[in-house]
Structures are given as C-alpha cells and as structure tokens.
Amino acid sequence: MCELYSKQDTLALRGKHIGPSCKVFFAADPIKIMRAQRQYMFDEEGERYLDCINNVAHVGHCHPEVVQAALKQMELLNTNSRFLHDNIVEYAKRLSATLPGKLSVCYFTNSGSEANDLALRLARQFRGHQDVITLDHAYHGHLSSLIEISPYKFRKGKDVKKEFVHVAPTPDTYRGKYRENHEDPAKAYADEVKKIIEEAHDSGRKIAAFIAESMQSCGGQIIPPAGYFQKVAEYVRRAGGVFIADEVQVGFGRVGKYFWSFQMHGEDFIPDIVTMGKPMGNGHPIACVVTTKEIAEAFNSSGMEYFNTYGGNPVSCAVGLAVLDIIENENLQENAVRVGHYLTELLNEQKAKHSLIGDIRGAGLFIGIDLVKDHEKRTPATAEAQHIIYKMKEKRVLLSADGPHRNVLKIKPPMCFTEEDAKFMVNQLDSILTVLEVTKARNKSIISEDAPCRIKMPRETHEELPSNSTMESTENHSRKRNGMCPDKPALLSKRLK
C-alpha cells in the first residue's frame, strides 16, 4: 500500500479536516502507521514497532483467517439483519456457549458504545427504574448516555453530574479508599454502594443498574478485590436493579484462565447483562449485548422494535466466528496465561530493582505498571510515565499511560504476544528506568509533564526487535512509499502551505 501523502502533509490535512478533539497517540511526535501484522506495526519508513497497546487486534493484526472470512462473505452477501441468515444465529449460539447458561439472548451492535447504551435501555425497561451506579474513573463509551455515567470523561469543575447518576469509589486496593491492609476491602467498597442505594431510596429514587468493567481499564488496570462483585450484585438486585458487566476491553480470553473477565470473580457471580466489543471483530466493527430471557422479554414488552442496520450483518458475524475459531485453534487463552505469567515475573523483578515502580497488577495479557515518586505516599509519577512511553516509542515499543493520574503504564497487546516479545519489552523498560533514575538523582526535577522527552538521555544502541518466523525480517526502507512503491515527488506540501 502506497502513501497518499508525506507525514508532514498528513499532519497538515488532519489539522485542517479532522476535529481538534480527535487526538493521536504520541501527539508530540506521532507515528504514521502504514501496515501491521500479528503483534507488529510498521511506519512509513518501514520501521517495525512492537504493539503493546492494541487489544482491538485481539488475535493479531490482519490475521489471514479473519481477512479471508470477511472477503468470502462479502463476495456473497452483506445486508441487514431483518433478512433470515445463518451467520447471525450461528454466532449467537457460539457466543452464548462461552457464557453461563442464563445469559443466552443476544443483541448485536457495531461498537462497545452502542452496546453499553443498549444495556442501559434494557436495564431501565426491566423494572421501570432510571438511576445508574457507576465507578469513579470509569469509562463506558462516547455516546451522550455513556458520557453521563463515565467519570473518566467528566471535565473537572465544569460538568454537573446528573441526578440519576451515582458514583461509587473505585475498588482499588493499592491507591483507593480501602487498601490491601484493610481487613475486608471487598465488603468496605461494596458497603459504599449499599450506602448510595439507601441514600437514593431516601430521596425517592430507584436504581436501574450498577455498571462496571470486570477489570477497570481507563481507571488504571484495577482488579476489584475478591467478593466485591458478589456483594454489589446482591445489594443492587435487592433494590430492583441489574448488574451490567462491561467486557468491551477485557473479554474474549484476555485474562487467560477464563474467557470472560467477570468469571475471575467466582462461579457464584453471574451478571444480568454483559456487553462486549473491541476485540470481538479483531478491528472489524462488531459488538454485542447478551442478557437473560427475562430481561429480553421485558424489553420486548415496551412495544418498541430494536433494529440496528448493520448490527449482526453476515460479514460481521463471519468475522466474529473466525475470531472465536482462532482463539481456540491457536490456544490463545493458554498463551495469555503462559506469557502473562512470564511477563508479570519479569516486571516484578523490575519492581524490586527500580523505585519508580510501585505496583504490578493484572491478569493474563492485561497488566498495569503503577509508577510512583515514593513508595510510602504512593505519589503518582505522572510526568515520568509520559517520559517513559515516548522513550519506549524511540526503542520501537508502543505503550500508553492511563489512570486518573495518567501514571499507569498499560500493557494489553494482541493475544499472539510471545515470551520473546515480553523479554524485549521489559529490557527496553529496564534501560529507560535505569537512565531516568540516574538522571533524576543528578538533576532532581527537569521533567515537565507537558514536554515528556526533555531529559537528556545518552545515545544507546537499539536492541533488535524479536524475530518472528511469519514476518519479514527486513524492510525495504523508503521515506515516501513504506518500502512497497517507488519514490515519487511529494508535491502536496507546497500546496498545503
């Protein structure tokens, strides 16, 4: 695939035609990605990057079986789901088989945001209640109905929380209100939800739903303490509400041992509604809401038909089926267990070595590195985190930082990530942390949060990226054509100026 524009021209056109609130990764020095395969991405120069960001490309970028499934079905038929077709029912059957028995009714959508919006409609129709309990720092999507229940998106001091929205503390045992030394943090955090319900009832309000990611992603890779979800579900159901498990980021085997992250919390915990998206189509837009027959019948009783033009179309379902096949045939859950365990061990070794690392947490290939300025106060190392992700980019490793303080390095790569990849990533992180800590000791405070790369680093020899037998080991470098097309003069830049 040839470049249409030089990187400079692409940036100029983006500034002119794309909304300014649409941000790019590494905004101070963005990468122009031209192609990708498995866990690697390639820029316009043909440089290869190890992708530790993309949980969307779940089974690997441009997996040939996914591509072929889409192509084969697209050559036959793609239409809306009002026509009878085998793909949607086969996919619904296969998807339901991965869930507890009572979760058996599917509604297909095109994105996780659509799925979460529909989940709210189902919950509110079920008992006729309106109020929603969400977790602090949560993010559930970009629709207006979801921004209202996503404190991660609240603008500090500018947004007035809607009266039907109630925010419970994030069940974070490292940095939250009740920490690992508390005698029963699960009960303490669940009791906060119980208190919210009681106060809502005292005000004459009724709870429709509690919604939470099974593991909070944007909130900083948070895993709730054991027993928390069970207690919350008990309180919410007693109040006439339902429990919505948002698996958009963390489902489809990412935690390794279980296909769905909510299953980590025990067999005695089953949500009433599960939403899913992102990895479901390996980059193809497909998402879903799965619920019980009882809730589905209540939704139907409203008399309003649910119709989504592209939700569950034959091509999307063919892609979804291919993803399920690949997860099983390539043993990607087992890979997540093995590689995730190895990576966690390596990172804990780094924690013992580097004072900047305060906590390592996660499951499978969903891991967070909480960076701190001091271990006792657990002061977030926000500027250091930004510095590190830019330096990792220079070493051809793509990471992001998130959490309420943007100090948590997020690791959520494609599920084909290998032990060799893990070793390479950790080696790069080790070298950056070593230089950073030495430099900080000498210069105290020359990091700026707004300019993440101002620390002067000695020139270091770049370690070679791990090899992959399915990948080309060398790239034919061309500044303008990504090594695939002959160079042509870039004429657009003058016109843009």
Tab-separated table of C-alpha atoms in Angstrom:
chain	number	residue	atom	x	y	z
A	1	MET	CA	0.000	0.000	0.000
A	2	CYS	CA	1.413	3.360	-1.033
A	3	GLU	CA	1.330	6.542	0.967
A	4	LEU	CA	-1.033	9.154	-0.388
A	5	TYR	CA	0.798	11.953	1.418
A	6	SER	CA	4.040	12.586	3.231
A	7	LYS	CA	3.846	12.503	7.019
A	8	GLN	CA	4.053	16.296	7.115
A	9	ASP	CA	1.151	16.620	4.687
A	10	THR	CA	-0.912	14.027	6.544
A	11	LEU	CA	-0.485	16.028	9.746
A	12	ALA	CA	-1.448	19.236	7.942
A	13	LEU	CA	-4.568	17.665	6.441
A	14	ARG	CA	-5.523	16.157	9.780
A	15	GLY	CA	-5.249	19.582	11.372
A	16	LYS	CA	-7.474	21.032	8.665
A	17	HIS	CA	-10.184	18.386	8.281
A	18	ILE	CA	-10.267	16.256	11.462
A	19	GLY	CA	-11.883	17.579	14.626
A	20	PRO	CA	-9.319	19.003	17.084
A	21	SER	CA	-10.695	16.860	19.914
A	22	CYS	CA	-9.699	13.718	17.972
A	23	LYS	CA	-6.260	13.032	19.427
A	24	VAL	CA	-3.479	10.755	18.212
A	25	PHE	CA	-1.049	8.615	20.173
A	26	PHE	CA	2.239	10.356	20.970
A	27	ALA	CA	0.857	13.746	19.990
A	28	ALA	CA	4.222	15.494	20.461
A	29	ASP	CA	5.773	13.141	17.923
A	30	PRO	CA	3.090	10.969	16.287
A	31	ILE	CA	3.819	7.790	14.348
A	32	LYS	CA	2.385	7.288	10.894
A	33	ILE	CA	1.390	3.628	10.687
A	34	MET	CA	1.119	2.115	7.206
A	35	ARG	CA	0.536	-1.559	7.883
A	36	ALA	CA	0.557	-4.174	10.618
A	37	GLN	CA	0.774	-7.914	11.108
A	38	ARG	CA	0.352	-10.022	14.229
A	39	GLN	CA	1.852	-8.010	17.143
A	40	TYR	CA	3.854	-5.634	14.938
A	41	MET	CA	3.104	-2.299	13.297
A	42	PHE	CA	5.131	-0.573	10.569
A	43	ASP	CA	5.555	3.126	9.890
A	44	GLU	CA	6.057	4.866	6.550
A	45	GLU	CA	9.806	4.238	6.770
A	46	GLY	CA	9.253	0.503	7.221
A	47	GLU	CA	10.344	0.669	10.881
A	48	ARG	CA	8.802	-2.119	12.958
A	49	TYR	CA	7.171	-1.465	16.352
A	50	LEU	CA	6.141	-3.981	18.983
A	51	ASP	CA	2.482	-3.247	19.703
A	52	CYS	CA	1.628	-3.413	23.415
A	53	ILE	CA	-1.405	-1.117	23.057
A	54	ASN	CA	-3.870	-2.791	20.697
A	55	ASN	CA	-6.334	-5.005	22.491
A	56	VAL	CA	-8.569	-4.379	19.456
A	57	ALA	CA	-6.416	-6.516	17.133
A	58	HIS	CA	-7.162	-9.359	19.504
A	59	VAL	CA	-5.840	-12.350	17.542
A	60	GLY	CA	-3.176	-10.301	15.774
A	61	HIS	CA	-3.227	-7.529	13.194
A	62	CYS	CA	-4.541	-8.557	9.765
A	63	HIS	CA	-4.912	-12.204	10.697
A	64	PRO	CA	-5.286	-14.019	7.344
A	65	GLU	CA	-8.220	-16.136	8.544
A	66	VAL	CA	-10.145	-13.042	9.634
A	67	VAL	CA	-9.372	-11.306	6.346
A	68	GLN	CA	-10.485	-14.333	4.344
A	69	ALA	CA	-13.686	-14.772	6.353
A	70	ALA	CA	-14.665	-11.157	5.664
A	71	LEU	CA	-13.714	-11.359	1.982
A	72	LYS	CA	-15.502	-14.661	1.373
A	73	GLN	CA	-18.769	-13.451	2.940
A	74	MET	CA	-18.561	-10.012	1.356
A	75	GLU	CA	-18.357	-11.641	-2.074
A	76	LEU	CA	-21.632	-13.467	-1.336
A	77	LEU	CA	-23.839	-11.128	0.668
A	78	ASN	CA	-23.875	-8.303	3.166
A	79	THR	CA	-27.251	-6.992	4.244
A	80	ASN	CA	-29.169	-6.018	7.351
A	81	SER	CA	-30.330	-8.491	9.982
A	82	ARG	CA	-34.043	-8.337	9.087
A	83	PHE	CA	-33.359	-10.961	6.443
A	84	LEU	CA	-33.044	-14.538	7.628
A	85	HIS	CA	-29.405	-15.654	7.581
A	86	ASP	CA	-27.414	-18.448	9.235
A	87	ASN	CA	-24.396	-16.393	10.335
A	88	ILE	CA	-26.168	-14.343	12.998
A	89	VAL	CA	-27.788	-17.353	14.679
A	90	GLU	CA	-24.637	-19.471	14.459
A	91	TYR	CA	-22.600	-16.675	16.016
A	92	ALA	CA	-25.188	-16.052	18.736
A	93	LYS	CA	-25.179	-19.777	19.538
A	94	ARG	CA	-21.368	-19.957	19.697
A	95	LEU	CA	-21.128	-16.784	21.753
A	96	SER	CA	-23.783	-17.915	24.240
A	97	ALA	CA	-21.914	-21.201	24.720
A	98	THR	CA	-19.000	-19.284	26.252
A	99	LEU	CA	-21.257	-17.707	28.910
A	100	PRO	CA	-23.210	-19.024	31.918
A	101	GLY	CA	-26.461	-20.687	30.835
A	102	LYS	CA	-28.899	-17.949	31.755
A	103	LEU	CA	-27.072	-15.418	29.545
A	104	SER	CA	-28.493	-16.605	26.237
A	105	VAL	CA	-30.171	-13.702	24.364
A	106	CYS	CA	-28.040	-11.552	22.041
A	107	TYR	CA	-28.485	-8.077	20.578
A	108	PHE	CA	-25.825	-7.166	18.024
A	109	THR	CA	-24.448	-3.653	17.561
A	110	ASN	CA	-21.455	-2.036	15.846
A	111	SER	CA	-19.434	-0.740	18.796
A	112	GLY	CA	-18.946	-1.073	22.523
A	113	SER	CA	-20.539	2.337	22.997
A	114	GLU	CA	-23.695	1.186	21.212
A	115	ALA	CA	-23.689	-1.985	23.303
A	116	ASN	CA	-23.448	-0.116	26.605
A	117	ASP	CA	-26.140	2.351	25.554
A	118	LEU	CA	-28.454	-0.539	24.717
A	119	ALA	CA	-27.617	-2.226	28.032
A	120	LEU	CA	-28.842	0.887	29.855
A	121	ARG	CA	-32.100	0.763	27.883
A	122	LEU	CA	-32.591	-2.894	28.786
A	123	ALA	CA	-31.903	-2.201	32.463
A	124	ARG	CA	-34.275	0.758	32.639
A	125	GLN	CA	-37.067	-1.049	30.854
A	126	PHE	CA	-36.762	-4.107	33.108
A	127	ARG	CA	-38.219	-2.555	36.266
A	128	GLY	CA	-39.018	0.946	35.095
A	129	HIS	CA	-36.217	2.409	37.225
A	130	GLN	CA	-33.857	5.134	35.951
A	131	ASP	CA	-30.836	5.613	38.200
A	132	VAL	CA	-27.395	4.167	37.453
A	133	ILE	CA	-24.482	3.497	39.789
A	134	THR	CA	-21.072	3.718	38.159
A	135	LEU	CA	-17.499	3.613	39.453
A	136	ASP	CA	-15.220	6.592	39.803
A	137	HIS	CA	-12.786	6.970	36.877
A	138	ALA	CA	-14.955	4.625	34.764
A	139	TYR	CA	-15.305	4.954	31.002
A	140	HIS	CA	-18.129	3.196	29.143
A	141	GLY	CA	-18.307	4.925	25.760
A	142	HIS	CA	-18.671	8.135	23.787
A	143	LEU	CA	-22.465	8.431	23.420
A	144	SER	CA	-24.188	11.117	25.487
A	145	SER	CA	-25.892	8.482	27.641
A	146	LEU	CA	-22.484	6.986	28.440
A	147	ILE	CA	-20.515	10.174	28.975
A	148	GLU	CA	-23.087	10.862	31.715
A	149	ILE	CA	-22.017	7.688	33.537
A	150	SER	CA	-18.275	7.923	32.751
A	151	PRO	CA	-16.467	9.969	35.420
A	152	TYR	CA	-13.254	9.425	33.411
A	153	LYS	CA	-14.705	11.911	30.924
A	154	PHE	CA	-16.110	14.425	33.384
A	155	ARG	CA	-14.455	17.805	32.912
A	156	LYS	CA	-13.162	18.899	36.281
A	157	GLY	CA	-15.305	21.667	37.717
A	158	LYS	CA	-17.386	22.038	34.539
A	159	ASP	CA	-19.724	19.047	34.407
A	160	VAL	CA	-22.652	18.819	36.764
A	161	LYS	CA	-23.336	15.180	37.499
A	162	LYS	CA	-26.877	14.214	36.538
A	163	GLU	CA	-29.179	13.466	39.468
A	164	PHE	CA	-29.814	9.930	38.213
A	165	VAL	CA	-26.086	9.099	38.220
A	166	HIS	CA	-24.370	7.873	41.395
A	167	VAL	CA	-20.594	7.426	41.585
A	168	ALA	CA	-19.125	4.749	43.849
A	169	PRO	CA	-15.438	4.618	44.830
A	170	THR	CA	-13.220	2.546	42.556
A	171	PRO	CA	-12.431	-0.737	44.372
A	172	ASP	CA	-8.694	-0.027	44.175
A	173	THR	CA	-6.735	-1.738	46.948
A	174	TYR	CA	-3.453	-0.032	46.005
A	175	ARG	CA	-4.375	3.641	45.798
A	176	GLY	CA	-8.028	3.756	46.831
A	177	LYS	CA	-10.006	4.459	49.989
A	178	TYR	CA	-9.618	0.912	51.346
A	179	ARG	CA	-6.238	-0.629	50.649
A	180	GLU	CA	-4.583	-4.027	50.864
A	181	ASN	CA	-4.062	-3.720	54.621
A	182	HIS	CA	-7.809	-3.325	55.252
A	183	GLU	CA	-9.379	-6.349	56.952
A	184	ASP	CA	-12.089	-6.713	54.268
A	185	PRO	CA	-11.753	-4.239	51.389
A	186	ALA	CA	-14.367	-6.071	49.290
A	187	LYS	CA	-17.043	-5.566	51.930
A	188	ALA	CA	-15.941	-1.995	52.635
A	189	TYR	CA	-16.171	-0.988	48.971
A	190	ALA	CA	-19.452	-2.870	48.488
A	191	ASP	CA	-20.904	-1.120	51.528
A	192	GLU	CA	-20.202	2.190	49.761
A	193	VAL	CA	-22.562	1.010	47.012
A	194	LYS	CA	-25.102	-0.085	49.625
A	195	LYS	CA	-24.950	3.392	51.156
A	196	ILE	CA	-25.546	5.002	47.743
A	197	ILE	CA	-28.619	2.817	47.225
A	198	GLU	CA	-30.015	3.722	50.633
A	199	GLU	CA	-29.483	7.443	50.043
A	200	ALA	CA	-31.101	7.202	46.594
A	201	HIS	CA	-34.150	5.479	48.105
A	202	ASP	CA	-34.361	8.135	50.826
A	203	SER	CA	-34.584	10.702	48.015
A	204	GLY	CA	-37.354	8.768	46.289
A	205	ARG	CA	-35.113	7.471	43.509
A	206	LYS	CA	-34.859	3.901	42.197
A	207	ILE	CA	-31.772	2.054	40.950
A	208	ALA	CA	-31.936	0.578	37.447
A	209	ALA	CA	-28.378	-0.710	37.187
A	210	PHE	CA	-24.860	-0.935	38.502
A	211	ILE	CA	-22.337	-0.920	35.648
A	212	ALA	CA	-18.647	-1.751	35.857
A	213	GLU	CA	-15.848	-3.108	33.737
A	214	SER	CA	-14.888	-6.534	35.043
A	215	MET	CA	-11.389	-5.061	35.295
A	216	GLN	CA	-11.213	-1.300	35.058
A	217	SER	CA	-9.043	-0.236	32.131
A	218	CYS	CA	-9.034	3.561	31.757
A	219	GLY	CA	-9.210	3.763	35.563
A	220	GLY	CA	-5.728	2.263	35.807
A	221	GLN	CA	-5.896	-1.530	35.311
A	222	ILE	CA	-7.842	-2.109	38.528
A	223	ILE	CA	-8.895	-5.599	39.625
A	224	PRO	CA	-11.618	-5.487	42.314
A	225	PRO	CA	-10.972	-7.494	45.493
A	226	ALA	CA	-12.455	-10.993	45.660
A	227	GLY	CA	-16.095	-10.974	46.729
A	228	TYR	CA	-16.771	-7.340	45.806
A	229	PHE	CA	-18.943	-8.013	42.763
A	230	GLN	CA	-20.997	-10.658	44.577
A	231	LYS	CA	-21.861	-8.270	47.385
A	232	VAL	CA	-22.626	-5.402	44.999
A	233	ALA	CA	-24.859	-7.638	42.866
A	234	GLU	CA	-26.755	-8.683	46.000
A	235	TYR	CA	-27.402	-5.072	47.051
A	236	VAL	CA	-28.328	-3.900	43.551
A	237	ARG	CA	-30.737	-6.754	42.851
A	238	ARG	CA	-32.374	-6.306	46.223
A	239	ALA	CA	-33.034	-2.710	45.129
A	240	GLY	CA	-34.659	-3.893	41.890
A	241	GLY	CA	-31.653	-3.147	39.685
A	242	VAL	CA	-29.451	-5.271	37.460
A	243	PHE	CA	-25.703	-5.798	37.230
A	244	ILE	CA	-24.080	-4.856	33.889
A	245	ALA	CA	-20.595	-6.284	33.278
A	246	ASP	CA	-18.711	-4.259	30.668
A	247	GLU	CA	-16.342	-6.689	28.906
A	248	VAL	CA	-15.653	-4.411	25.946
A	249	GLN	CA	-11.941	-4.108	26.772
A	250	VAL	CA	-11.221	-7.260	28.732
A	251	GLY	CA	-13.290	-10.103	27.265
A	252	PHE	CA	-12.589	-12.941	24.824
A	253	GLY	CA	-9.920	-14.739	26.829
A	254	ARG	CA	-7.594	-11.830	27.560
A	255	VAL	CA	-7.226	-12.863	31.212
A	256	GLY	CA	-6.161	-16.320	30.077
A	257	LYS	CA	-7.745	-18.729	32.526
A	258	TYR	CA	-11.272	-17.545	31.756
A	259	PHE	CA	-12.974	-16.483	28.547
A	260	TRP	CA	-14.716	-13.591	30.327
A	261	SER	CA	-13.046	-11.461	32.970
A	262	PHE	CA	-16.090	-11.465	35.248
A	263	GLN	CA	-15.526	-15.223	35.648
A	264	MET	CA	-12.385	-14.425	37.657
A	265	HIS	CA	-14.682	-13.404	40.489
A	266	GLY	CA	-16.090	-16.881	41.018
A	267	GLU	CA	-18.791	-19.216	39.731
A	268	ASP	CA	-21.286	-17.690	42.152
A	269	PHE	CA	-21.131	-14.356	40.328
A	270	ILE	CA	-23.156	-14.037	37.113
A	271	PRO	CA	-24.042	-10.591	35.712
A	272	ASP	CA	-27.531	-9.873	34.400
A	273	ILE	CA	-26.214	-8.173	31.271
A	274	VAL	CA	-22.822	-8.494	29.561
A	275	THR	CA	-21.556	-6.064	26.931
A	276	MET	CA	-18.715	-6.754	24.531
A	277	GLY	CA	-16.964	-5.089	21.597
A	278	LYS	CA	-13.405	-4.089	20.558
A	279	PRO	CA	-11.634	-7.491	20.273
A	280	MET	CA	-14.811	-9.200	19.060
A	281	GLY	CA	-14.092	-8.479	15.385
A	282	ASN	CA	-10.307	-8.055	15.563
A	283	GLY	CA	-10.717	-4.482	14.305
A	284	HIS	CA	-13.932	-5.055	12.362
A	285	PRO	CA	-16.831	-3.060	13.911
A	286	ILE	CA	-18.977	-5.578	15.761
A	287	ALA	CA	-20.284	-5.592	19.329
A	288	CYS	CA	-23.000	-7.275	21.341
A	289	VAL	CA	-25.211	-7.237	24.415
A	290	VAL	CA	-26.036	-10.598	25.986
A	291	THR	CA	-28.707	-10.894	28.647
A	292	THR	CA	-31.328	-13.183	30.176
A	293	LYS	CA	-34.654	-14.180	28.627
A	294	GLU	CA	-36.473	-12.375	31.439
A	295	ILE	CA	-34.791	-9.034	30.718
A	296	ALA	CA	-35.191	-9.523	26.955
A	297	GLU	CA	-38.915	-10.182	27.337
A	298	ALA	CA	-39.338	-7.063	29.460
A	299	PHE	CA	-37.558	-5.044	26.759
A	300	ASN	CA	-39.853	-6.527	24.107
A	301	SER	CA	-42.934	-5.653	26.167
A	302	SER	CA	-42.296	-1.953	25.576
A	303	GLY	CA	-43.669	-2.454	22.081
A	304	MET	CA	-40.652	-0.750	20.510
A	305	GLU	CA	-38.769	-2.791	17.938
A	306	TYR	CA	-34.984	-2.927	18.247
A	307	PHE	CA	-33.388	-2.645	14.829
A	308	ASN	CA	-29.761	-1.898	14.033
A	309	THR	CA	-28.978	-1.626	10.312
A	310	TYR	CA	-25.538	-3.192	10.423
A	311	GLY	CA	-25.605	-4.888	13.826
A	312	GLY	CA	-25.232	-8.630	13.217
A	313	ASN	CA	-24.817	-8.373	9.444
A	314	PRO	CA	-23.483	-11.502	7.667
A	315	VAL	CA	-19.947	-10.141	7.188
A	316	SER	CA	-19.581	-9.011	10.802
A	317	CYS	CA	-20.796	-12.371	12.079
A	318	ALA	CA	-18.450	-14.236	9.734
A	319	VAL	CA	-15.583	-12.205	11.161
A	320	GLY	CA	-16.764	-12.854	14.726
A	321	LEU	CA	-16.914	-16.594	14.067
A	322	ALA	CA	-13.385	-16.539	12.645
A	323	VAL	CA	-12.099	-14.797	15.778
A	324	LEU	CA	-13.678	-17.457	18.011
A	325	ASP	CA	-12.090	-20.191	15.873
A	326	ILE	CA	-8.639	-18.594	16.059
A	327	ILE	CA	-8.786	-18.136	19.842
A	328	GLU	CA	-9.496	-21.851	20.151
A	329	ASN	CA	-7.292	-23.256	17.369
A	330	GLU	CA	-4.223	-21.184	18.264
A	331	ASN	CA	-4.636	-21.750	22.017
A	332	LEU	CA	-4.570	-18.021	22.670
A	333	GLN	CA	-6.018	-18.322	26.172
A	334	GLU	CA	-3.211	-20.680	27.139
A	335	ASN	CA	-0.771	-18.253	25.550
A	336	ALA	CA	-2.204	-15.406	27.649
A	337	VAL	CA	-1.710	-17.483	30.813
A	338	ARG	CA	1.860	-18.507	29.983
A	339	VAL	CA	3.143	-15.221	28.528
A	340	GLY	CA	1.214	-13.120	31.046
A	341	HIS	CA	2.742	-15.048	33.942
A	342	TYR	CA	6.230	-14.727	32.463
A	343	LEU	CA	5.779	-11.010	31.820
A	344	THR	CA	4.480	-10.416	35.354
A	345	GLU	CA	7.517	-12.223	36.784
A	346	LEU	CA	9.862	-10.055	34.724
A	347	LEU	CA	8.058	-6.889	35.790
A	348	ASN	CA	8.173	-7.848	39.454
A	349	GLU	CA	11.933	-8.238	39.085
A	350	GLN	CA	11.980	-4.689	37.738
A	351	LYS	CA	9.847	-3.541	40.657
A	352	ALA	CA	12.468	-4.848	43.058
A	353	LYS	CA	15.144	-3.019	41.071
A	354	HIS	CA	13.512	0.345	40.302
A	355	SER	CA	11.969	2.633	42.919
A	356	LEU	CA	9.666	4.218	40.317
A	357	ILE	CA	7.587	1.040	40.102
A	358	GLY	CA	5.035	0.997	42.903
A	359	ASP	CA	2.730	-1.814	41.847
A	360	ILE	CA	2.372	-4.511	39.205
A	361	ARG	CA	-1.188	-5.783	38.749
A	362	GLY	CA	-3.279	-7.588	36.214
A	363	ALA	CA	-4.200	-10.969	34.783
A	364	GLY	CA	-3.173	-12.699	31.577
A	365	LEU	CA	-2.286	-10.104	28.946
A	366	PHE	CA	-3.908	-7.212	30.788
A	367	ILE	CA	-1.264	-5.694	33.060
A	368	GLY	CA	-0.683	-2.301	34.678
A	369	ILE	CA	2.551	-0.780	35.987
A	370	ASP	CA	1.748	1.875	38.604
A	371	LEU	CA	4.587	4.411	38.701
A	372	VAL	CA	5.198	6.362	41.920
A	373	LYS	CA	7.563	9.032	43.135
A	374	ASP	CA	7.751	7.431	46.553
A	375	HIS	CA	6.501	4.092	47.825
A	376	GLU	CA	5.184	5.246	51.174
A	377	LYS	CA	2.954	8.062	49.915
A	378	ARG	CA	2.335	6.373	46.550
A	379	THR	CA	2.551	9.763	44.849
A	380	PRO	CA	1.726	9.250	41.147
A	381	ALA	CA	4.730	9.671	38.825
A	382	THR	CA	2.732	11.264	36.021
A	383	ALA	CA	5.488	13.112	34.184
A	384	GLU	CA	7.791	10.129	34.425
A	385	ALA	CA	5.124	7.895	32.862
A	386	GLN	CA	4.755	10.247	29.898
A	387	HIS	CA	8.522	10.408	29.512
A	388	ILE	CA	8.761	6.617	29.528
A	389	ILE	CA	6.139	5.976	26.840
A	390	TYR	CA	7.930	8.376	24.476
A	391	LYS	CA	11.289	6.762	25.182
A	392	MET	CA	9.772	3.318	24.664
A	393	LYS	CA	8.485	4.530	21.301
A	394	GLU	CA	12.043	5.506	20.369
A	395	LYS	CA	13.010	1.924	21.173
A	396	ARG	CA	10.192	0.668	18.928
A	397	VAL	CA	7.813	-0.407	21.687
A	398	LEU	CA	4.318	1.119	21.806
A	399	LEU	CA	2.844	1.631	25.281
A	400	SER	CA	0.259	4.012	26.684
A	401	ALA	CA	-0.292	5.547	30.122
A	402	ASP	CA	-3.685	5.903	31.776
A	403	GLY	CA	-5.486	6.010	35.106
A	404	PRO	CA	-6.842	9.068	36.924
A	405	HIS	CA	-3.282	10.411	37.264
A	406	ARG	CA	-2.065	9.044	33.918
A	407	ASN	CA	0.774	7.286	35.718
A	408	VAL	CA	-0.129	3.657	34.964
A	409	LEU	CA	1.615	2.009	32.018
A	410	LYS	CA	-0.947	-0.196	30.269
A	411	ILE	CA	0.037	-3.477	28.658
A	412	LYS	CA	-2.724	-5.052	26.557
A	413	PRO	CA	-1.143	-6.397	23.364
A	414	PRO	CA	-2.555	-8.698	20.703
A	415	MET	CA	-3.042	-12.183	22.138
A	416	CYS	CA	-0.274	-13.652	19.953
A	417	PHE	CA	2.282	-11.754	22.084
A	418	THR	CA	5.217	-14.060	22.878
A	419	GLU	CA	7.688	-14.583	25.722
A	420	GLU	CA	10.355	-13.191	23.401
A	421	ASP	CA	8.265	-10.038	22.966
A	422	ALA	CA	7.799	-9.776	26.725
A	423	LYS	CA	11.541	-10.064	27.328
A	424	PHE	CA	12.307	-7.448	24.699
A	425	MET	CA	9.735	-5.014	26.108
A	426	VAL	CA	10.985	-5.385	29.677
A	427	ASN	CA	14.621	-4.979	28.624
A	428	GLN	CA	13.775	-1.656	26.970
A	429	LEU	CA	11.823	-0.538	30.026
A	430	ASP	CA	14.704	-1.520	32.307
A	431	SER	CA	17.234	0.544	30.354
A	432	ILE	CA	14.938	3.592	30.309
A	433	LEU	CA	14.178	3.376	34.031
A	434	THR	CA	17.873	2.977	34.834
A	435	VAL	CA	18.861	6.096	32.906
A	436	LEU	CA	15.857	8.020	34.191
A	437	GLU	CA	16.599	7.277	37.835
A	438	VAL	CA	20.269	8.183	37.443
A	439	THR	CA	19.368	11.406	35.655
A	440	LYS	CA	16.751	12.322	38.269
A	441	ALA	CA	19.257	11.765	41.041
A	442	ARG	CA	21.595	14.212	39.347
A	443	ASN	CA	19.158	16.825	38.133
A	444	LYS	CA	16.227	16.413	40.557
A	445	SER	CA	13.447	17.963	38.511
A	446	ILE	CA	13.927	18.609	34.835
A	447	ILE	CA	10.930	16.584	33.698
A	448	SER	CA	7.930	18.564	32.540
A	449	GLU	CA	4.531	16.905	32.224
A	450	ASP	CA	3.876	18.974	29.100
A	451	ALA	CA	7.160	18.048	27.448
A	452	PRO	CA	7.725	14.392	28.237
A	453	CYS	CA	11.067	13.994	26.479
A	454	ARG	CA	13.243	16.762	27.841
A	455	ILE	CA	15.518	14.583	29.930
A	456	LYS	CA	18.773	14.215	28.058
A	457	MET	CA	19.466	10.550	27.552
A	458	PRO	CA	22.782	9.084	26.386
A	459	ARG	CA	22.776	7.504	22.977
A	460	GLU	CA	22.064	3.818	23.394
A	461	THR	CA	22.329	1.020	20.899
A	462	HIS	CA	18.823	-0.086	19.982
A	463	GLU	CA	18.241	-3.720	20.797
A	464	GLU	CA	16.896	-5.665	17.846
A	465	LEU	CA	13.186	-6.373	17.874
A	466	PRO	CA	12.335	-10.022	18.441
A	467	SER	CA	12.238	-12.040	15.271
A	468	ASN	CA	9.112	-13.747	14.056
A	469	SER	CA	9.124	-16.627	11.631
A	470	THR	CA	5.954	-15.368	9.955
A	471	MET	CA	7.288	-11.856	9.470
A	472	GLU	CA	9.741	-10.315	7.054
A	473	SER	CA	12.948	-9.746	8.994
A	474	THR	CA	14.000	-6.792	6.885
A	475	GLU	CA	12.116	-3.947	5.351
A	476	ASN	CA	12.893	-2.123	2.122
A	477	HIS	CA	13.082	1.393	3.504
A	478	SER	CA	11.655	4.275	1.524
A	479	ARG	CA	10.768	7.564	3.103
A	480	LYS	CA	7.778	8.153	0.891
A	481	ARG	CA	6.440	4.728	-0.015
A	482	ASN	CA	6.840	2.436	3.049
A	483	GLY	CA	9.250	0.282	1.060
A	484	MET	CA	6.494	-1.028	-1.206
A	485	CYS	CA	6.178	1.503	-4.002
A	486	PRO	CA	8.755	3.563	-5.913
A	487	ASP	CA	9.507	7.038	-4.665
A	488	LYS	CA	7.508	9.870	-6.180
A	489	PRO	CA	7.982	13.563	-5.508
A	490	ALA	CA	5.756	14.830	-2.729
A	491	LEU	CA	4.069	17.843	-4.328
A	492	LEU	CA	1.303	18.440	-1.835
A	493	SER	CA	3.310	20.151	0.897
A	494	LYS	CA	3.760	23.339	-1.109
A	495	ARG	CA	0.064	23.463	-1.923
A	496	LEU	CA	-0.840	22.972	1.731
A	497	LYS	CA	1.445	25.759	2.781
